[in-house]
mmCIF file of C-alpha atoms in Angstrom:
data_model
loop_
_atom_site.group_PDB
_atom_site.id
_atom_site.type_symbol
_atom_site.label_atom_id
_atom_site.label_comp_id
_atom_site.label_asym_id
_atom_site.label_seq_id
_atom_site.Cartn_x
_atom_site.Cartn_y
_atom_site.Cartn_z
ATOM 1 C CA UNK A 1 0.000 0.000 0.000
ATOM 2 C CA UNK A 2 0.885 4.033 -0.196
ATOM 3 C CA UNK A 3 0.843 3.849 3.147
ATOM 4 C CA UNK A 4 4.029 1.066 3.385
ATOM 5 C CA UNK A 5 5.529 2.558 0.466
ATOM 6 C CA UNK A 6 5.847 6.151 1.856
ATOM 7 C CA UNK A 7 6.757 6.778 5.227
ATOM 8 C CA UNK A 8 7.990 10.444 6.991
ATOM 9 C CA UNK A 9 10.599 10.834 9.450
ATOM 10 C CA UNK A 10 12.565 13.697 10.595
ATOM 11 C CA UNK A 11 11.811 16.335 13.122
ATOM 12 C CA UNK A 12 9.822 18.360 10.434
ATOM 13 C CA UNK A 13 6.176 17.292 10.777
ATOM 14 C CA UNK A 14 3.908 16.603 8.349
ATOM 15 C CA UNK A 15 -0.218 16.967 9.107
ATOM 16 C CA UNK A 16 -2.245 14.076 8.283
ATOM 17 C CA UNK A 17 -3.796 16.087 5.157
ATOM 18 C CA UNK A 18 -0.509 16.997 3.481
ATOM 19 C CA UNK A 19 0.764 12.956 4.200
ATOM 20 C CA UNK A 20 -2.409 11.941 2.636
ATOM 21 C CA UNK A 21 -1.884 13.879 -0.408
ATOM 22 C CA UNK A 22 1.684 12.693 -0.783
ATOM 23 C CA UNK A 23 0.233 9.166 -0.860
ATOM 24 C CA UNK A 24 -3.185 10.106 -3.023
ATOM 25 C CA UNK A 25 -1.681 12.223 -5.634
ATOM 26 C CA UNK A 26 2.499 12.739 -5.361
ATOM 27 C CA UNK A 27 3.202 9.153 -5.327
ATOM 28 C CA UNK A 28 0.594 7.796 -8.070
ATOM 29 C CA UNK A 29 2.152 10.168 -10.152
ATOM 30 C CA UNK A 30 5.479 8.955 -9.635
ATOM 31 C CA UNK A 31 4.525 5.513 -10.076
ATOM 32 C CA UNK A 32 2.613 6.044 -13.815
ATOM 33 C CA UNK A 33 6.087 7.966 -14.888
ATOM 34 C CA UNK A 34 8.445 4.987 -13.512
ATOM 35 C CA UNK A 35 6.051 2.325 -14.547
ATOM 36 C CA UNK A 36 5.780 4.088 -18.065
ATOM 37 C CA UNK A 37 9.735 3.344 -18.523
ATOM 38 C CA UNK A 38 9.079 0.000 -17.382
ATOM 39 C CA UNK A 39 10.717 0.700 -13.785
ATOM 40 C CA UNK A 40 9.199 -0.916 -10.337
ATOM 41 C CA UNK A 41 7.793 1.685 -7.682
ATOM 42 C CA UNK A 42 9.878 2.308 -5.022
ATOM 43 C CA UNK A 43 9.655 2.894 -1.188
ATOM 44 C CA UNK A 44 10.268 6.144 -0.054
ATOM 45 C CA UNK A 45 11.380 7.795 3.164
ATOM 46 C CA UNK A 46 10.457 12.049 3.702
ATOM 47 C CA UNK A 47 12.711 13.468 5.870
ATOM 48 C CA UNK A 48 13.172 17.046 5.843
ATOM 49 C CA UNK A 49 15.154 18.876 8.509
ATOM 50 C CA UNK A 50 14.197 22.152 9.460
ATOM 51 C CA UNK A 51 16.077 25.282 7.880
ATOM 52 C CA UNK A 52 17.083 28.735 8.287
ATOM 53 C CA UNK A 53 15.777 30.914 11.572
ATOM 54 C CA UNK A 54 13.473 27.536 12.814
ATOM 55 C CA UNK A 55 16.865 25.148 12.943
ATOM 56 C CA UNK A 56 19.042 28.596 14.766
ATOM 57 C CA UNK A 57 16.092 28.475 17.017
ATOM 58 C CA UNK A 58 15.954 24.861 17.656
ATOM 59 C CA UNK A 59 11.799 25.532 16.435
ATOM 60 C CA UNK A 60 9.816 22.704 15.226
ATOM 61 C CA UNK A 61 8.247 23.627 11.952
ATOM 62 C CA UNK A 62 5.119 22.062 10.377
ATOM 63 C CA UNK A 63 4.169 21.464 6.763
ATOM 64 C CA UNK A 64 0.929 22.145 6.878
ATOM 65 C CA UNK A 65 -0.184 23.180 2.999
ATOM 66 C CA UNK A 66 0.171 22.312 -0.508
ATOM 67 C CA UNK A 67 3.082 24.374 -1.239
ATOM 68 C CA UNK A 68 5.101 21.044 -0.875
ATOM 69 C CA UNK A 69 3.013 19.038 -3.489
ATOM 70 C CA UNK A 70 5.647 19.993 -6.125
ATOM 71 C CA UNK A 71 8.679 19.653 -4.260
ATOM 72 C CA UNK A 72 7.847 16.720 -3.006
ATOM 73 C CA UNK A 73 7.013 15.304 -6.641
ATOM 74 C CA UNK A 74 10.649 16.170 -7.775
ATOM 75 C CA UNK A 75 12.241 14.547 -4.699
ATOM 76 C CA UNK A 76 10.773 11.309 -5.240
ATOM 77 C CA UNK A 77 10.815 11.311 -8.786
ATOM 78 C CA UNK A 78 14.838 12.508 -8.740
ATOM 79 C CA UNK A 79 14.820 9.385 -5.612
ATOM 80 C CA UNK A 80 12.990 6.867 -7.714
ATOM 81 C CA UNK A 81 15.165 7.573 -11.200
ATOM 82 C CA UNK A 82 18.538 8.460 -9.627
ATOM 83 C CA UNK A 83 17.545 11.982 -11.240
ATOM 84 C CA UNK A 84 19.408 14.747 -10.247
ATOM 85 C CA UNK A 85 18.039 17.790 -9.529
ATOM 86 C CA UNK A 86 19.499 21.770 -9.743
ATOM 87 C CA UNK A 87 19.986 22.740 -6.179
ATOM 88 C CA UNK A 88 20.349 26.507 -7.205
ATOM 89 C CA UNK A 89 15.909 26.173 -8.231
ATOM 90 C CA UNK A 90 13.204 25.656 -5.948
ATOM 91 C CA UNK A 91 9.822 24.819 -6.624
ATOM 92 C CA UNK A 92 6.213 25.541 -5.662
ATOM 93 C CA UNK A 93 2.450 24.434 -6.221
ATOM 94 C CA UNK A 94 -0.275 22.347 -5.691
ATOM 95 C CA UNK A 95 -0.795 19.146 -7.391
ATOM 96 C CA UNK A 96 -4.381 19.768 -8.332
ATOM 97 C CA UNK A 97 -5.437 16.196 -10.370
ATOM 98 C CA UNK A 98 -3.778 12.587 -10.850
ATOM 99 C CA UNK A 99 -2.945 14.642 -14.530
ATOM 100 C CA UNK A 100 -0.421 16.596 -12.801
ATOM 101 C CA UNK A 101 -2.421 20.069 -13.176
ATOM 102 C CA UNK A 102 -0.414 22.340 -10.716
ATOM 103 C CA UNK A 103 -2.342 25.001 -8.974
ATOM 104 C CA UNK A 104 -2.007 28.360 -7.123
ATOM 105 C CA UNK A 105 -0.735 28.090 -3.252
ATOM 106 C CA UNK A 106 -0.831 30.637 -1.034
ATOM 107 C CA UNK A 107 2.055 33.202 0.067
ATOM 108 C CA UNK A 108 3.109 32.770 -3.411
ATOM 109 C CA UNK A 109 5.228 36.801 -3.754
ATOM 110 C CA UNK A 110 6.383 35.562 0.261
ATOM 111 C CA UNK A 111 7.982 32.558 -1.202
ATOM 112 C CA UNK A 112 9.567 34.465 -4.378
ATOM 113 C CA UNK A 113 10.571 37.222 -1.522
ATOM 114 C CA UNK A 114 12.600 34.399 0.394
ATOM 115 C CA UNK A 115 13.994 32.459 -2.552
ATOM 116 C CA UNK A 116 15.912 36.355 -3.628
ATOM 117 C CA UNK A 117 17.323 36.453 -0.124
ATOM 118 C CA UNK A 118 18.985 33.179 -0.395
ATOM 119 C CA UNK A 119 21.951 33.534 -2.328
ATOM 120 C CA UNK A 120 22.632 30.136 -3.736
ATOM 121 C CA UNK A 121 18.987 30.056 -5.723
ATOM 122 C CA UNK A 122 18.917 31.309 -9.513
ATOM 123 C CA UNK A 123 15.521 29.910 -10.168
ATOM 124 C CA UNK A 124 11.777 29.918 -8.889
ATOM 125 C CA UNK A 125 9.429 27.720 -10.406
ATOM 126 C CA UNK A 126 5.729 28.241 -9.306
ATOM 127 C CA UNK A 127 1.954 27.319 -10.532
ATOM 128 C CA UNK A 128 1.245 30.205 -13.670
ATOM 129 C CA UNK A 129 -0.392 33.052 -12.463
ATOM 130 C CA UNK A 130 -1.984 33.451 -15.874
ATOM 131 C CA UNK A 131 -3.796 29.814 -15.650
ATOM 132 C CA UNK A 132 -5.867 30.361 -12.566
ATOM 133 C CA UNK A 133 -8.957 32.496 -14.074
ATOM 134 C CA UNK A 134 -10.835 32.820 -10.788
ATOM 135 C CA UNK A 135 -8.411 34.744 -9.573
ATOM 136 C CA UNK A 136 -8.712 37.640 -12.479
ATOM 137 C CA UNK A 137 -12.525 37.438 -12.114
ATOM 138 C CA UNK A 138 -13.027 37.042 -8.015
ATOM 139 C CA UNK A 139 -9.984 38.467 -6.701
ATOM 140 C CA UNK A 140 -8.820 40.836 -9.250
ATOM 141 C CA UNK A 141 -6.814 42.928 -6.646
ATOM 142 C CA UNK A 142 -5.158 40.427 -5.140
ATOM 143 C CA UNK A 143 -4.437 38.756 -8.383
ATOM 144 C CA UNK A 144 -2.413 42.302 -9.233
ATOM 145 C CA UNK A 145 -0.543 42.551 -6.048
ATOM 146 C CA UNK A 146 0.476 39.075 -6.072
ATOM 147 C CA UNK A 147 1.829 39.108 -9.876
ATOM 148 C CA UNK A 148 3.905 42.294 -8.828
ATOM 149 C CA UNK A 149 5.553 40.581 -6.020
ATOM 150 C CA UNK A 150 6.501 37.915 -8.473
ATOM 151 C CA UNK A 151 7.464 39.840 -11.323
ATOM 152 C CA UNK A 152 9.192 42.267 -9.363
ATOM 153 C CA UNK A 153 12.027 39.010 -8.302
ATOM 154 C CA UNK A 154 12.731 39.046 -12.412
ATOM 155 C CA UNK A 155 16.087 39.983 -12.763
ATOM 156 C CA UNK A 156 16.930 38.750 -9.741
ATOM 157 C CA UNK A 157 15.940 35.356 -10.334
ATOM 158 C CA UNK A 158 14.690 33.506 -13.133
ATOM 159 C CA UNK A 159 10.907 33.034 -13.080
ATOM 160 C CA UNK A 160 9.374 29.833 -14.470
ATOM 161 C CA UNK A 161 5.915 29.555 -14.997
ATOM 162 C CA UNK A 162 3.968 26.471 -14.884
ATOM 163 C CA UNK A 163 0.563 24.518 -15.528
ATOM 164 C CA UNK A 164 1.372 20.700 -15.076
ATOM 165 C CA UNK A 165 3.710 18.040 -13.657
ATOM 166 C CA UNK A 166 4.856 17.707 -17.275
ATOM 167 C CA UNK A 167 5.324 21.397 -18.102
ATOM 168 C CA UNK A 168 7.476 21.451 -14.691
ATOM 169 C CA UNK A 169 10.094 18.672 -15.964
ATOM 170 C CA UNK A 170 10.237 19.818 -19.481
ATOM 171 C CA UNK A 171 11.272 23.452 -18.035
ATOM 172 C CA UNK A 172 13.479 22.778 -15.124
ATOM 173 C CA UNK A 173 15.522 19.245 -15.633
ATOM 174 C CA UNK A 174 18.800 19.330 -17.421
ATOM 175 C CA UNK A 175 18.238 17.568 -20.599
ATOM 176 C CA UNK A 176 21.804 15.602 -19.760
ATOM 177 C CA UNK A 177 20.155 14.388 -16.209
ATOM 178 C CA UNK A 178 17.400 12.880 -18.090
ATOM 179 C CA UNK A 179 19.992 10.788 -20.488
ATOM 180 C CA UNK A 180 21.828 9.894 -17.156
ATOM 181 C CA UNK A 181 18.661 8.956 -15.105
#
């Protein structure tokens, strides 16, 4: 089962609703890819330590949200395929559908804000801002602000828009890493 095939460890905790995705959505989608090049699913162990001001602090922290959907994806996939992944690009989303839609997460212009400050990340790859129509209609405002946080990183970093699981890899794996994998 998911639930023997994905386990969390580590002293960054995971809420019941963000494990259950991992094992609903993340992993399923890993599978189809590795069974698709004729590769057997693996077992997978999330352990994340925590970083920055919680770990000085000696602070627990708590995933809590979505924002981890696509991260998590690329970890297990890069675990699963011996894929390497940049470390100078960091991802975020929601893993909306067992397509691989990716959708809007909160705190997106916070997260662009904190991947500037850190000085070894080039690259921020987050759910399209363009594909999420409610947001122009409902929350036009907020849909303004929130694309002028992001846009305002450009130059600083480069910005990579995406839709879908498959959008993601095609823009942010090194074509070499995929011949390697």
């Amino acid at each position: 089962t998911s639930r023997d095939r994905l386990t969390f460890s580590g002293p960054v905790v995971f809420t019941d609703d963000v494990k259950g995705q991992m094992r609903t959505m993340i992993l399923p989608l890993v599978d189809s890819i590795m069974e698709a090049l004729e590769l057997h699913g693996s077992s997978f162990d999330i352990s994340c330590v925590n970083s920055g001001a919680a770990s000085s602090a000696d602070r627990g922290m708590k995933i809590s949200g979505f924002s981890a959907d696509v991260p998590a994806f690329m970890a297990l996939l890069s675990a699963g395929l011996a894929l390497p992944i940049r470390q100078d690009m960091v991802f975020t989303g929601h893993i909306a559908s067992l397509d691989g839609d990716i959708a809007q997460v909160q705190g997106l212009p916070e997260k662009a804000t904190a991947a500037v400050q850190d000085p070894d990340i080039t690259c921020f790859a987050y759910p399209s801002l363009e594909a999420d129509k409610s947001m122009h209609i409902h929350k036009p405002v907020l849909f303004e602000n929130i694309k002028a946080a992001v846009h305002g990183c450009r130059g600083k970093l480069k910005l990579i828009e995406v839709t879908s699981i498959a959008d993601q890899l095609e823009q942010t794996l090194e074509p070499e890493a995929i011949v390697h994998a």
